[in-house]
């Protein structure tokens, strides 16, 4: 399992051969960090490659294949690396990462409804580019904001709307592929004569067509007997697609083959018109069984338009509970807390919900269908509609299902094992009852969610694979669920594929004859067995190469933070299961450095993975210090977007602070580190009467050049100015309002920025507070320690923070403390409570601190306001998004009569010192420009 062995001479020779073959500018990596972070995907497996190649074009792919053939080295194709069955985890081989460079839309033919794309293009980016044409690529996985077209082709992905749109295979018109020897072929739909002509072709192409035809003909009766009759079936190779009537296409074999037959370098997609109108109805149930039995009813529900639902997704109580706890999703749970009926108390969440999507050509028709479904009192105890932007909130929770479950911090956690079985929807309730009985007998809890419309629920047993007994339980559960699936006429792989997880079950599922046919197909395409070996054909045991198996041990290293929510650093790190939400593009803030570089090592999961490997001794002796950790965390902005937008709540910003503190212990802190970390003290010394002199000096080029050389303060960046009269002094100079000696009703935290840099902000806040009839007291002379925290000076941050928290705790309990600066707010409610030893103190302060935007939104809610013609675009601070949500500021302005819009842009790129440092200035600029 270890990923950190030193590179051998053979590895070095392979790297040299690849770089020579691919030429100048080629991205070939074989350093220990790259191999480590490509050793995992979103599955339970881990196996390190020898090298990683980021091909720029098909020529690079062909050159890599040639090197691999010459040296007998396996090739594993990879897109976003979100596979749940271990499809893109390959030991001792070369990983081809298509996502970095081969990610372009090549051509769109609107009239023909066709698009040509490279394999690394992200599905949602493709649809954003197609939006103006009124067309889209219809299959939509929960990972659509990072899933690549190549990955969807490899998996035959389907997603939420497959009841209407089917699978990826149904939308692929043609493929351009490279065989193992680099020969390029085009596969497309052929009639009987066209197929016959291909079988007469010379060379490997003809041999493949003849060989496939022979396999199909020989196995035709067995195919008819063995292949299940459910729409969601991706187990093995789709021989059944070639056993029917024409048109035939090798596309049907390659789609879903998980990179085991060839490398796809270009895909021609068939596009669908975008629906004119969509709406959701969230149906709430008091039992899971009631929801399961309602699914077939909803599939065939009678609506005024005659249309059928385009999606029916189930979430159980466990997923809903985790959504409520999630910092980013918690505020979204309004729509599934409809007043229950019967025995359920008001505060109880539903035991299950079904998210039903309806589409129509116009809103009137859609509204009629929605109301008809809402009137079905025989289905669920509540039916809550969601229209417009509210639909995104619902879908965000659904898409986060996997990550939300991964946030469970108990030793036993939900794992991907039997999550992909699909049965006829009419048999779904009985199948799930069987799985429940099986797991109950083994004393294993489960959670489930996903595609009720097509009989495919992602059932996740809670197991701890670090315990040998649980590994054996996993095998028994897999075997039992497989038998149940076969009994109900289903497919054990419905959309997530076989990979390392389910390939060992194919022999039992299909029998020897069909599996021999799979092996023969594999030899036709890949005679040397170098393309993703061990997947579909000749698999390893299900428990081989586990990421965290019985031989995994994380060292109990001393830390500054307590990691109370997770129960320790090791668990906090292991919350990352690789779902890859940090690779999303085009929305949200996580992860800003990845959005700028598109480099896997700049993702939240790469950083968490590197730290997991470090503390478990897989990068050398267990430690929080090392070159690989320095590289992985170098471009982390500490923005805390991962705290909220990672569905598993992996807080890499906190981990970076921890690592910086450990680095200072081992190597000492540099002048630059101290310059930024202790900037609050510098601000206090620089503001006041001397500020004008200092501000003028900071504009002098010689001084800026010196600062750039000594502390890395980039001369291109304007330095912050200091206030000649700090905020506390300005407040004393303000004309005392009537009742100035009255007891304050709120307190305003005087942060460093408002006090020493921009006191006008604090004054404006006081003006607003007083205009609303509130009496404010300024809490000055305290610092939250944010610069110390972000720069890793955690011992000083703890000492300072404790004093600040104690001072806040002495404030009257009924006087809320309003905080202007989101970075200070996050320090007070998130970082310091976990950093100080007195847990009760941190919790007490957390309960009385509120950010300014949230306080204002609550204060003005319900007040009558004159309509205003003023328009505001609101760009929330990253820490505000993470800890308080992004809507409060806009809601407050809207309540005051202004037209507002929350800017759908990411991080501003400054992130404390990040935007000022010469080493990260250029990246900060790219980050800032995202979606502006």
mmCIF file of C-alpha atoms in Angstrom, residues 736-743 775:
data_model
loop_
_atom_site.group_PDB
_atom_site.id
_atom_site.type_symbol
_atom_site.label_atom_id
_atom_site.label_comp_id
_atom_site.label_asym_id
_atom_site.label_seq_id
_atom_site.Cartn_x
_atom_site.Cartn_y
_atom_site.Cartn_z
ATOM 1 C CA UNK A 736 -22.322 61.974 21.570
ATOM 2 C CA UNK A 737 -25.880 61.004 20.643
ATOM 3 C CA UNK A 738 -28.747 61.516 23.023
ATOM 4 C CA UNK A 739 -28.783 58.766 25.600
ATOM 5 C CA UNK A 740 -25.050 58.250 25.173
ATOM 6 C CA UNK A 741 -24.780 56.928 28.700
ATOM 7 C CA UNK A 742 -27.575 54.435 28.227
ATOM 8 C CA UNK A 743 -26.733 50.752 28.406
ATOM 9 C CA UNK A 775 -26.844 51.858 21.092
#
